Short mmCIF file of C-alpha atoms in Angstrom, two decimals:
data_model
loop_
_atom_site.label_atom_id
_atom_site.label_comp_id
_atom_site.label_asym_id
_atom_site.label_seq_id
_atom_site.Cartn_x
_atom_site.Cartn_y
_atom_site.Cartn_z
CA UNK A 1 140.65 226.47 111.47
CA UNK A 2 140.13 229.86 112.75
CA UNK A 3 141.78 231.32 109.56
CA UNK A 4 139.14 229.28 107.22
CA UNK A 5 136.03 230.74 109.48
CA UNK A 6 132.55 229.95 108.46
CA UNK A 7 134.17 228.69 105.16
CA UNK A 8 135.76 225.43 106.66
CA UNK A 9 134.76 222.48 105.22
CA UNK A 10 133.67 223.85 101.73
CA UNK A 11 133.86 221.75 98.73
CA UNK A 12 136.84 223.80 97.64
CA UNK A 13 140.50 223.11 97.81
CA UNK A 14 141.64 225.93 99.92
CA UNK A 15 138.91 225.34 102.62
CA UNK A 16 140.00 221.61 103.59
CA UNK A 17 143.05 221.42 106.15
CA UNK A 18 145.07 218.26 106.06
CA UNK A 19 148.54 216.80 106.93
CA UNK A 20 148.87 214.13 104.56
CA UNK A 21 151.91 213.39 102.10
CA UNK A 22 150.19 215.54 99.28
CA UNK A 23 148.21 218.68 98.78
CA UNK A 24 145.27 219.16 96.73
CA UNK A 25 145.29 221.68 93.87
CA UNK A 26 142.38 221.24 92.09
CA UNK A 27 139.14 219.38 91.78
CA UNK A 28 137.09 219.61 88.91
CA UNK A 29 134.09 217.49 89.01
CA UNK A 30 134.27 214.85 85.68
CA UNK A 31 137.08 216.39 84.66
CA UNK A 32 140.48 215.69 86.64
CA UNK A 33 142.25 216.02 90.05
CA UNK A 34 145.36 216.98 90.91
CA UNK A 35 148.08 216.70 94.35
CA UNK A 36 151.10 217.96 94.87
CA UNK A 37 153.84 216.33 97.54
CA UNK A 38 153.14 218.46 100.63
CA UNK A 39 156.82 219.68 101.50
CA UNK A 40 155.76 220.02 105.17
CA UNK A 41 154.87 216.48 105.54
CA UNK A 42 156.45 214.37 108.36
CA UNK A 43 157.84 211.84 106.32
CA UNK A 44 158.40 213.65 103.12
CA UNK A 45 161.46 211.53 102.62
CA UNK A 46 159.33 208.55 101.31
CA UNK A 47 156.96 210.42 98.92
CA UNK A 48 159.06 209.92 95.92
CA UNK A 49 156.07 210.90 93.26
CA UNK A 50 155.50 214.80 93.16
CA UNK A 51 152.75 215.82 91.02
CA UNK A 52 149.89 213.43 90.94
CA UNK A 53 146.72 213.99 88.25
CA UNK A 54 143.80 211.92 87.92
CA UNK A 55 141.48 211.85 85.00
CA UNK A 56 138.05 211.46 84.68
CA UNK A 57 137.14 208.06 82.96
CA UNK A 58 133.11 207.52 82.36
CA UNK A 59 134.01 204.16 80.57
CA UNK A 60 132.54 205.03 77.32
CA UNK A 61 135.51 205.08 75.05
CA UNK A 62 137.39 201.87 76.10
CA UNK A 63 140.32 202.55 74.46
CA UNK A 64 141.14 205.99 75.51
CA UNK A 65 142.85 204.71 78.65
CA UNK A 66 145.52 202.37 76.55
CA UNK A 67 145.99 205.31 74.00
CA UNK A 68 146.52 208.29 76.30
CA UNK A 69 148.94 205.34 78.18
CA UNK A 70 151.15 204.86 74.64
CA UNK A 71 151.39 208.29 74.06
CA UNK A 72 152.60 208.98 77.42
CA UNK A 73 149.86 211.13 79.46
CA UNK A 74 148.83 208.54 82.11
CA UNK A 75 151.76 205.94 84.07
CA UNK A 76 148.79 203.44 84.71
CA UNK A 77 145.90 202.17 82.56
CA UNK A 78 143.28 199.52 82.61
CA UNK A 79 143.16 197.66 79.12
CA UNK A 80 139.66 196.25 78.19
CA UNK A 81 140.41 193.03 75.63
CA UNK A 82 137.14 193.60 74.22
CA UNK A 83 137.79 197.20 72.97
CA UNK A 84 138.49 197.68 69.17
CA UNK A 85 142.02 198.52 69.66
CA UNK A 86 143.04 195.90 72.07
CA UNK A 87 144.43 193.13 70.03
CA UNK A 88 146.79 196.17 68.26
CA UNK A 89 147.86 196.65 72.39
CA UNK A 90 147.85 193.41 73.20
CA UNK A 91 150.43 192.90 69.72
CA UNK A 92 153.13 195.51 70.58
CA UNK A 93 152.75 194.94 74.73
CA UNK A 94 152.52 190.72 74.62
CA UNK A 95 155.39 191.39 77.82
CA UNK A 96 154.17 193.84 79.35
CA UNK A 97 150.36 193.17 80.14
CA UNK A 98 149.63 192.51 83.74
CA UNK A 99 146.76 191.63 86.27
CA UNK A 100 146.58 192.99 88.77
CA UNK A 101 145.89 190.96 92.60
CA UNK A 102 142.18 190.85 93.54
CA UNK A 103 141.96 193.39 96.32
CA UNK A 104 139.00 192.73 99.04
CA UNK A 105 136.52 194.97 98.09
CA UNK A 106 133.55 192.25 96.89
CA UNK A 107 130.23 192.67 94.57
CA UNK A 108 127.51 190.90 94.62
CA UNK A 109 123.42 190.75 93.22
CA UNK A 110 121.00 191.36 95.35
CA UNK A 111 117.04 191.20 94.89
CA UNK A 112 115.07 194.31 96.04
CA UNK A 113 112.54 192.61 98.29
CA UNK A 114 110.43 195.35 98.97
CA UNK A 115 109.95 197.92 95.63
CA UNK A 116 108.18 200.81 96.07
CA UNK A 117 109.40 202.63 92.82
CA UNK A 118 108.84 201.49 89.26
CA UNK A 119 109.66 204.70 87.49
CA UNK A 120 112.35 202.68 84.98
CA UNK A 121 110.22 199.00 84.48
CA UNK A 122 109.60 196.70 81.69
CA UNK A 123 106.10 195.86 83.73
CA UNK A 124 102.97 196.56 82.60
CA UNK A 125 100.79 195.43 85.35
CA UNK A 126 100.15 195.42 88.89
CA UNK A 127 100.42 191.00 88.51
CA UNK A 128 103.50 191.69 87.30
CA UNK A 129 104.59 193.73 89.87
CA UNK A 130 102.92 191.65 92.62
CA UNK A 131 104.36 188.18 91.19
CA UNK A 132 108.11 189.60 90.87
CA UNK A 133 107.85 190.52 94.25
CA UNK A 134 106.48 186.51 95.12
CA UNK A 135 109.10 185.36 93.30
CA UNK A 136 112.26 187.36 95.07
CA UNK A 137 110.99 186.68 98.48
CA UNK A 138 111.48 182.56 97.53
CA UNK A 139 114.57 180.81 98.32
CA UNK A 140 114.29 178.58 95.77
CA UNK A 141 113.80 181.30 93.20
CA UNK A 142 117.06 183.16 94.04
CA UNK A 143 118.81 179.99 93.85
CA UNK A 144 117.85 178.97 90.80
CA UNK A 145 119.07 182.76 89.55
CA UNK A 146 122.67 181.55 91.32
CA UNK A 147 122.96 178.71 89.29
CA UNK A 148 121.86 179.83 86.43
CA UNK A 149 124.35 182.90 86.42
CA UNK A 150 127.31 182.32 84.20
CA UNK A 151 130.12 184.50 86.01
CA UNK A 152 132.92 183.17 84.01
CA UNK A 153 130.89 184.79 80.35
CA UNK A 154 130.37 187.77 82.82
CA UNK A 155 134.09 188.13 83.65
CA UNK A 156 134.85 187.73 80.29
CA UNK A 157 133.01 191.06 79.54
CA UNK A 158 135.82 193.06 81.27
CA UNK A 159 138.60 190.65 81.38
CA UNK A 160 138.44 188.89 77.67
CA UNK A 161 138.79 185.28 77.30
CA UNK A 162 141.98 184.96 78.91
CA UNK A 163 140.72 187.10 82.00
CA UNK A 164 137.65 186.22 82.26
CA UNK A 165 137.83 184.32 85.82
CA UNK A 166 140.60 186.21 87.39
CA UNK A 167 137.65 188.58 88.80
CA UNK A 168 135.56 186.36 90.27
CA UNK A 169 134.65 186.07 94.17
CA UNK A 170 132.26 183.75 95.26
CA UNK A 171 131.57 185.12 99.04
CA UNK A 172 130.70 188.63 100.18
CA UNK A 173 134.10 187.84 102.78
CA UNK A 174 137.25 187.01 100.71
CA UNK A 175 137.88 183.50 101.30
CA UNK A 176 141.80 184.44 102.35
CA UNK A 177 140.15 187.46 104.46
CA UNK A 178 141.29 185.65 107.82
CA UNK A 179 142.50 182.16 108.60
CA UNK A 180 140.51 179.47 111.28
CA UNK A 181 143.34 177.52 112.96
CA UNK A 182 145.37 177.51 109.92
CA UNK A 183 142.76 177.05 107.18
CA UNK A 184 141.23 179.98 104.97
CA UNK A 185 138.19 181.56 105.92
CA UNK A 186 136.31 179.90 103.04
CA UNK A 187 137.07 176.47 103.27
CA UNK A 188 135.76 176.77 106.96
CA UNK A 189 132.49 178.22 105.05
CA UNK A 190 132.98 175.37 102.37
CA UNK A 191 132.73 172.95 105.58
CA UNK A 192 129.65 174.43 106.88
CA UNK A 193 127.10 173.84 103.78
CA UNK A 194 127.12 170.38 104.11
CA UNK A 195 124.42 171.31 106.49
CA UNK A 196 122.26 173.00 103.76
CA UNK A 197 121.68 170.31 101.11
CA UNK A 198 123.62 168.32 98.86
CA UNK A 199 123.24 171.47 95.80
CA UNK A 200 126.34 172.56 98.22
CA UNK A 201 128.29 169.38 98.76
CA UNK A 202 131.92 169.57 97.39
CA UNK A 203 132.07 173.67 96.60
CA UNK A 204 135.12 175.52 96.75
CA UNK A 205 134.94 179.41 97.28
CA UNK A 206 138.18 179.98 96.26
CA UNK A 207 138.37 183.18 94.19
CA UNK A 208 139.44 183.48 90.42
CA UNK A 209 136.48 180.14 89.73
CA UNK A 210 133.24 179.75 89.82
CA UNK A 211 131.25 176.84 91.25
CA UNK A 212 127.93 178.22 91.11
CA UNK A 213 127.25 177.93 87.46
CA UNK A 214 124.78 174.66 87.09
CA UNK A 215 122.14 175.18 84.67
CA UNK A 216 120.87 171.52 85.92
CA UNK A 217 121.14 172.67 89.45
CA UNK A 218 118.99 175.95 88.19
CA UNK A 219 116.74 173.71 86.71
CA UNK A 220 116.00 172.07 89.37
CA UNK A 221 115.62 174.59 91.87
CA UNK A 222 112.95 177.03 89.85
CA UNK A 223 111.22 173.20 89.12
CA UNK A 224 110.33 173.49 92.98
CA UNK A 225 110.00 177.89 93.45
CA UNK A 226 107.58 177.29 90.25
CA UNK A 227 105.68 174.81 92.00
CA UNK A 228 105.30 176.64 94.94
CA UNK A 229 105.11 180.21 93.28
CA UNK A 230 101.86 179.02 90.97
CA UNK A 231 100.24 178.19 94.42
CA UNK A 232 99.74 181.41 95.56
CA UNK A 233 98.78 182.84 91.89
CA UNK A 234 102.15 183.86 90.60
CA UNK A 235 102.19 184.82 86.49
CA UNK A 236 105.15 183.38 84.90
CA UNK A 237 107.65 184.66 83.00
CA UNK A 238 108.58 186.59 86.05
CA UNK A 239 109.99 190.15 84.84
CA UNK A 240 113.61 191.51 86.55
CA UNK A 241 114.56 194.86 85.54
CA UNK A 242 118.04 195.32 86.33
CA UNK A 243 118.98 199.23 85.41
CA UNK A 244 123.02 199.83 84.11
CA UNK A 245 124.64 203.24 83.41
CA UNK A 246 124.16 203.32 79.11
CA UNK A 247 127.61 205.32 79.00
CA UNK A 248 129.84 202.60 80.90
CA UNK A 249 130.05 199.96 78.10
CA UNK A 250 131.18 197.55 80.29
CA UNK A 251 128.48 197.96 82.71
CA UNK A 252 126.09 197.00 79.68
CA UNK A 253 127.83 193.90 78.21
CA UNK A 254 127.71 192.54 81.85
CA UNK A 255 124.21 192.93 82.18
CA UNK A 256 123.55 191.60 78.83
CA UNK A 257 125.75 188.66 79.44
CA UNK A 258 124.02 188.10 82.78
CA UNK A 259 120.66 188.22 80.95
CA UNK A 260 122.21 185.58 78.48
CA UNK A 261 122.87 183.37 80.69
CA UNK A 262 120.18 183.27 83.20
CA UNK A 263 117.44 182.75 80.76
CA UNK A 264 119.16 180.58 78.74
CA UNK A 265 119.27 178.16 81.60
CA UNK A 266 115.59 178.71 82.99
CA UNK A 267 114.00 179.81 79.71
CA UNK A 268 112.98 182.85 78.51
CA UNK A 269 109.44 181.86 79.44
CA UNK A 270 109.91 181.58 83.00
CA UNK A 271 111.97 184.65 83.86
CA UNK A 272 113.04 187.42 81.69
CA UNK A 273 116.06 189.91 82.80
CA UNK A 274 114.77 193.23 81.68
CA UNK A 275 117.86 195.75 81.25
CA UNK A 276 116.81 199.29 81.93
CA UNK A 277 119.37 201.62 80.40
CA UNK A 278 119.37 204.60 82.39
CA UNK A 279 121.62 207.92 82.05
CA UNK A 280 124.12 208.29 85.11
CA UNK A 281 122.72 210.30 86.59
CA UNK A 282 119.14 208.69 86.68
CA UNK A 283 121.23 205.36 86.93
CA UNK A 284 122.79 206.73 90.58
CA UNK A 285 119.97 208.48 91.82
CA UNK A 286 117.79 205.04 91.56
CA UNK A 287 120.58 203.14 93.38
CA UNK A 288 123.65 204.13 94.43
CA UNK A 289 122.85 207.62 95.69
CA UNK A 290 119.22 206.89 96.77
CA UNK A 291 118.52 208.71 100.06
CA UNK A 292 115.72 205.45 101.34
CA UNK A 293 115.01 201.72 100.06
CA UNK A 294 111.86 203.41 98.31
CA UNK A 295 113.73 204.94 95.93
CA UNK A 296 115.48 202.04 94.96
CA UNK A 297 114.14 201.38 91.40
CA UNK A 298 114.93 198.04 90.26
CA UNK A 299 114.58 194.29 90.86
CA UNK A 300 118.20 192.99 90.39
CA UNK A 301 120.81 195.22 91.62
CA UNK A 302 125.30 194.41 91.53
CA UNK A 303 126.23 196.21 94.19
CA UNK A 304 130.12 196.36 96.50
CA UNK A 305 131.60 196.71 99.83
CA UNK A 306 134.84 197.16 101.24
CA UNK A 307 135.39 196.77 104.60
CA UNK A 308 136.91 198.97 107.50
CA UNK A 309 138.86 196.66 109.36
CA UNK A 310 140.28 192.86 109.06
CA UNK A 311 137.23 191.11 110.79
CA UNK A 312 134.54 189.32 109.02
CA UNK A 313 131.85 191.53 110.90
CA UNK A 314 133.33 194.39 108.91
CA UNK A 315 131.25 192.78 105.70
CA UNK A 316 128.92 190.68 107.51
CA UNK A 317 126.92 193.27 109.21
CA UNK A 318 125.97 195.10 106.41
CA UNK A 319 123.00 192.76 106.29
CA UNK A 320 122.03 193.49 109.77
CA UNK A 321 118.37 193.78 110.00
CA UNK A 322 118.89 196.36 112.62
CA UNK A 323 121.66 198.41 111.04
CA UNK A 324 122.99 197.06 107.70
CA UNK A 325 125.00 199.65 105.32
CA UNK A 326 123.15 197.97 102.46
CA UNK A 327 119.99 197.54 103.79
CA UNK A 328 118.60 199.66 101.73
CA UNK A 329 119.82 198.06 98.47
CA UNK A 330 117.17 195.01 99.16
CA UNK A 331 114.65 197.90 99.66
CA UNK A 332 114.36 197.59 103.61
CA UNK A 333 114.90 200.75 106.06
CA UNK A 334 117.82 199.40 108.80
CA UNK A 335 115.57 198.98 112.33
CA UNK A 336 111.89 199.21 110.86
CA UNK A 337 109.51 196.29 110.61
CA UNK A 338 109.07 194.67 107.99
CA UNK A 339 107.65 191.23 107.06
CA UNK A 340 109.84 191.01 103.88
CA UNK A 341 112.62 190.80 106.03
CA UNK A 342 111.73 187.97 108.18
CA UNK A 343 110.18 186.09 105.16
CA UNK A 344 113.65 185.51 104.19
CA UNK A 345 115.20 185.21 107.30
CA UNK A 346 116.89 188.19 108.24
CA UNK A 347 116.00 188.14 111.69
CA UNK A 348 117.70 184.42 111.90
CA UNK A 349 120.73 185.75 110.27
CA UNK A 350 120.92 189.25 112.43
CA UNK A 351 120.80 186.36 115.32
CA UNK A 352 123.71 184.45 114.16
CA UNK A 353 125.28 188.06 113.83
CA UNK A 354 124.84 189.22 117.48
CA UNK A 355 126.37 186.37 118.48
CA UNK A 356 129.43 186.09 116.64
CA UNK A 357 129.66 189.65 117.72
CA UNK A 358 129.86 188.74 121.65
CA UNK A 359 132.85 186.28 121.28
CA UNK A 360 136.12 187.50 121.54
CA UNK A 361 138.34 184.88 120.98
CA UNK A 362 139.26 185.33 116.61
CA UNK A 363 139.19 181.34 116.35
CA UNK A 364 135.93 181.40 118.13
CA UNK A 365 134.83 184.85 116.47
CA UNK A 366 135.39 183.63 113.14
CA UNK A 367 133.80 180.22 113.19
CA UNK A 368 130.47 181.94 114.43
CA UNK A 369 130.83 184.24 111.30
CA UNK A 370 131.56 181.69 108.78
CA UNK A 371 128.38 180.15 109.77
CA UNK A 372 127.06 183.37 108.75
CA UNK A 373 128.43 183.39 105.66
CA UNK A 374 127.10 179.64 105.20
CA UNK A 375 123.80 181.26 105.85
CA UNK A 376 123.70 183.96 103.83
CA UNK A 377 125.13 181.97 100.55
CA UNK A 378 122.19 179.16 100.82
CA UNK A 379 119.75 182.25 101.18
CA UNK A 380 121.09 183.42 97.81
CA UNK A 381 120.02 187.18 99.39
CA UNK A 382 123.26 188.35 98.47
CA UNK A 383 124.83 186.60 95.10
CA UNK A 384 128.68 187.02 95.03
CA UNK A 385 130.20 187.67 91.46
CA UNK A 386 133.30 190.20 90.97
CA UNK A 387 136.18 191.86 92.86
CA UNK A 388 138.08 194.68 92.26
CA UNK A 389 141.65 194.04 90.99
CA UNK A 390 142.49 190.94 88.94
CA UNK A 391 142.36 193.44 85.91
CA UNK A 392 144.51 193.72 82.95
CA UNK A 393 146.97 196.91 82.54
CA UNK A 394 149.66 198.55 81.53
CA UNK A 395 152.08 200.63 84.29
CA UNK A 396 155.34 202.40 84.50
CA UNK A 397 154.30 202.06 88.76
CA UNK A 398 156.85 199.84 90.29
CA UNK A 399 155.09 197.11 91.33
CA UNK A 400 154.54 196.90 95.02
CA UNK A 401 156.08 200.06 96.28
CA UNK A 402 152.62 201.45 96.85
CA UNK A 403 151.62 200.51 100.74
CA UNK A 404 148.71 197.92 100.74
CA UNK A 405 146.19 196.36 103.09
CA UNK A 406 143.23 194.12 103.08
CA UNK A 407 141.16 196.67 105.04
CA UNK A 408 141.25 200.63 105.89
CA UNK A 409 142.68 203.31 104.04
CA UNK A 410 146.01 202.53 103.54
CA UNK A 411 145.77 201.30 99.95
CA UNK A 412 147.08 203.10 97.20
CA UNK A 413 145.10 206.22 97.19
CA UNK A 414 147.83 207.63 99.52
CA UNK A 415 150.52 207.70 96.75
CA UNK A 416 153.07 207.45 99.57
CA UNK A 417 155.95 205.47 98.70
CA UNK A 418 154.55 205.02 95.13
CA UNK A 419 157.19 204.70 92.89
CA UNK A 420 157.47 205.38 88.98
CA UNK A 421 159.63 204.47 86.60
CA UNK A 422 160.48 205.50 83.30
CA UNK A 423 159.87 202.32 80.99
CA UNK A 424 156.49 199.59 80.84
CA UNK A 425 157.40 197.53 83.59
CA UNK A 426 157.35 194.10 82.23
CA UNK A 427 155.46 190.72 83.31
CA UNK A 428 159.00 189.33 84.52
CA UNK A 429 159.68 192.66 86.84
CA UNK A 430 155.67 192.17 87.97
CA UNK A 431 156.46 188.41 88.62
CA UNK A 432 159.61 188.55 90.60
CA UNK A 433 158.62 191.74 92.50
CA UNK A 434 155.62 189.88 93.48
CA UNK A 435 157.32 186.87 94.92
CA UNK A 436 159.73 188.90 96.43
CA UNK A 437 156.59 190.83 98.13
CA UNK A 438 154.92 187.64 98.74
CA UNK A 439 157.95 186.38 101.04
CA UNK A 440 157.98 189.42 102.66
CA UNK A 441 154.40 189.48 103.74
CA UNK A 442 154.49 186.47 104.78
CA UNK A 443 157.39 186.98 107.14
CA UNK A 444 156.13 190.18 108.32
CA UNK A 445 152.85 188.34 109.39
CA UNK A 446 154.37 185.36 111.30
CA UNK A 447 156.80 188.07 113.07
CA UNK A 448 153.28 189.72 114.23
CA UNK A 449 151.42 186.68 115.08
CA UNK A 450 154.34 185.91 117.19
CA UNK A 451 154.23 189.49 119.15
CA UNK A 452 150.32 188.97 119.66
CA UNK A 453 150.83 186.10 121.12
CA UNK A 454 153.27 187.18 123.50
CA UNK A 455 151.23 189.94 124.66
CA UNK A 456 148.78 187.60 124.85
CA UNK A 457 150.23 185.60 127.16
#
């Protein structure tokens, strides 16, 4: 540190110090990173990959990945079965296409409750304005926008056909996440909506399905937010502008499909999804990289989280009226009053948090937080669509030598113990390696349970 000085800490390679299993040589912004195995690493022994470049991908060109993958410059690519070149792929690689396992970082909609900016807007009136905001702050309103939201035709976007539901997550917590005296996380949830109306009775939040869709259940629901919306004045259609990146492709046949769907089911003369195509940089600087909720510029917004550590809280909180981590994405400032907030019950729901919080028994812990869950999926505040992984590629990576967990950092980004081989590794290597891995996991865990419990003791 001394030898860096003043310049510690600078966005340059030479100015970072770090121990880790590779060394960075270069970073050029949009354009491509590259590591190099550290040879002074501790356990240098099981970094079998030297040289490690990443390229910049804006997702414009969907079939540069597969290309620059056949003619040998990247060991990894994600295909996209809707690309012009993918059924050529798909012909020569029939073997050798693979999806990948979900992983547990989840997306979901959520409604910005409080707008402040309207800078990118289809609306050309204060009524319009005031009556979107009516609308969003109405449970029934966001529930009819659940039902009426096709995820399958959205997965089908990225994934093609054949894909299309391998994506899909249906709570903010993965439903395998943590287990509840031997059953999964989500079926405990599944359990608890019986307590929230019969529109829930009988729904399975497994992943890879989705048992939202309903356009009779949609009906229904906006039926009873219209009735109660024209009460206090509210102009119908009511106007969502949902803002997407124009260069990632993907991003805009999502949107569209989204669009599609929802008004297809509710009618184009009730509510109209009004896609703002923004460039990226306007695109982040209205979400993403917003410094407060009032710069937040939209009314729909598909936003992700991935947690820190295995406990449901590590998800749950970011709704946390005094604290949340996406707070700001519904357009409310964590620890401020504001009415918005308890109009849809965030102050209930921080409750329920606190509480779950206190207990430290997991059993205990984690029944407290799927009635949290239950909560927050009947408020339709956050609307769960899309994972990461489940996605179609092509690799020369041996498949699960990379290290992996649920939660922290010690997924693949390490590249320690990554393997690489020098032929497409096949469907039938994927398969087997993945049962073997599967068995192994599985053995691994009891052994640890069984330890815990011990200490325990």
């Amino acid at each position: 540190m001394k030898s860096k000085g003043d310049d510690f800490g600078k966005v340059d390679p030479s100015s970072i110090l770090y121990n880790g299993p590779f060394l960075m040589k270069s970073f050029v912004s949009k354009s491509v990173i590259e590591f190099k195995k550290n040879p002074n690493y501790w356990d240098a022994k099981n970094v079998f990959v030297d040289d490690v470049k990443l390229a910049y991908y804006d997702g414009s060109d969907q079939d540069a990945l597969a290309r620059n993958f056949v003619e040998g410059a990247y060991s990894y690519a994600r295909l996209y079965p809707n690309s012009a070149s993918f059924e050529g792929v798909k012909e020569k690689n029939k073997d050798n296409i693979i999806y990948s396992l979900q992983d547990a970082t989840s997306y979901f909609l959520n409604f910005n409750l409080d707008r402040k900016s309207y800078k990118f807007t289809s609306k050309t009136s204060d009524a319009e304005k005031k009556s979107t905001q009516e609308a969003v702050l109405n449970k029934n309103f966001r529930q009819a926008i659940n039902f009426a939201y096709d995820r399958t035709a959205y997965g089908a976007q990225s994934q093609g056909e054949d894909g299309a539901t391998k994506i899909l997550r249906n709570l903010v917590v993965p439903p395998n996440f943590v287990s509840i005296n031997g059953k999964d996380f989500g079926e405990v949830v599944a359990s608890k909506m019986v307590n929230y109306g019969k529109e829930w009775q009988g729904i399975n939040f497994a992943d890879a399905q989705d048992p939202y869709y309903n356009a009779e259940k949609a009906k229904a629901k906006f039926a009873e937010a219209k009735k109660e919306l024209q009460a206090k004045g509210v102009q119908f259609p009511i106007h969502l502008d949902m803002t997407v990146d124009q260069a990632a492709k993907k991003g805009v046949q999502e949107a569209n499909s989204m669009k599609q769907s929802i008004e297809a089911a509710l009618g184009a003369e009730n509510v109209v999804i009004d896609i703002q195509q923004l460039s990226t940089e306007d695109f982040d600087n209205t979400s993403y990289l917003a410094q407060t909720a009032a710069q937040k510029d939209y009314d729909l917004y598909n936003g992700g989280w991935t947690p820190d550590y295995q406990d449901p809280s590590s998800y749950l909180d970011i709704f946390n009226i005094n604290s949340g981590g996406v707070l700001q994405n519904l357009g409310l400032e964590p620890g401020e009053a504001n009415d918005k907030a308890k109009a849809v019950g965030l102050d209930v729901y921080t409750q329920m948090l606190e509480e779950a919080n206190k207990e430290q028994d997991p059993a205990k812990r984690y029944e407290k937080y799927a009635d949290a869950q239950a909560w927050l999926v009947d408020s339709s505040l956050a609307i769960p669509n899309v994972s990461l992984g489940g996605t179609p590629t092509l690799r020369k990576t041996v498949p699960f030598s990379s290290p992996f967990s649920l939660a922290g950092n010690k997924g693949v980004e390490s590249y320690k113990y990554l393997k690489v081989q020098d032929k497409t590794v096949t469907k039938d290597e994927y398969e087997k390696a993945k049962e073997k891995w599967l068995k192994e996991k599985e053995e691994s865990n009891k052994k640890a349970q069984e330890e815990l419990a011990k200490h325990v003791k």
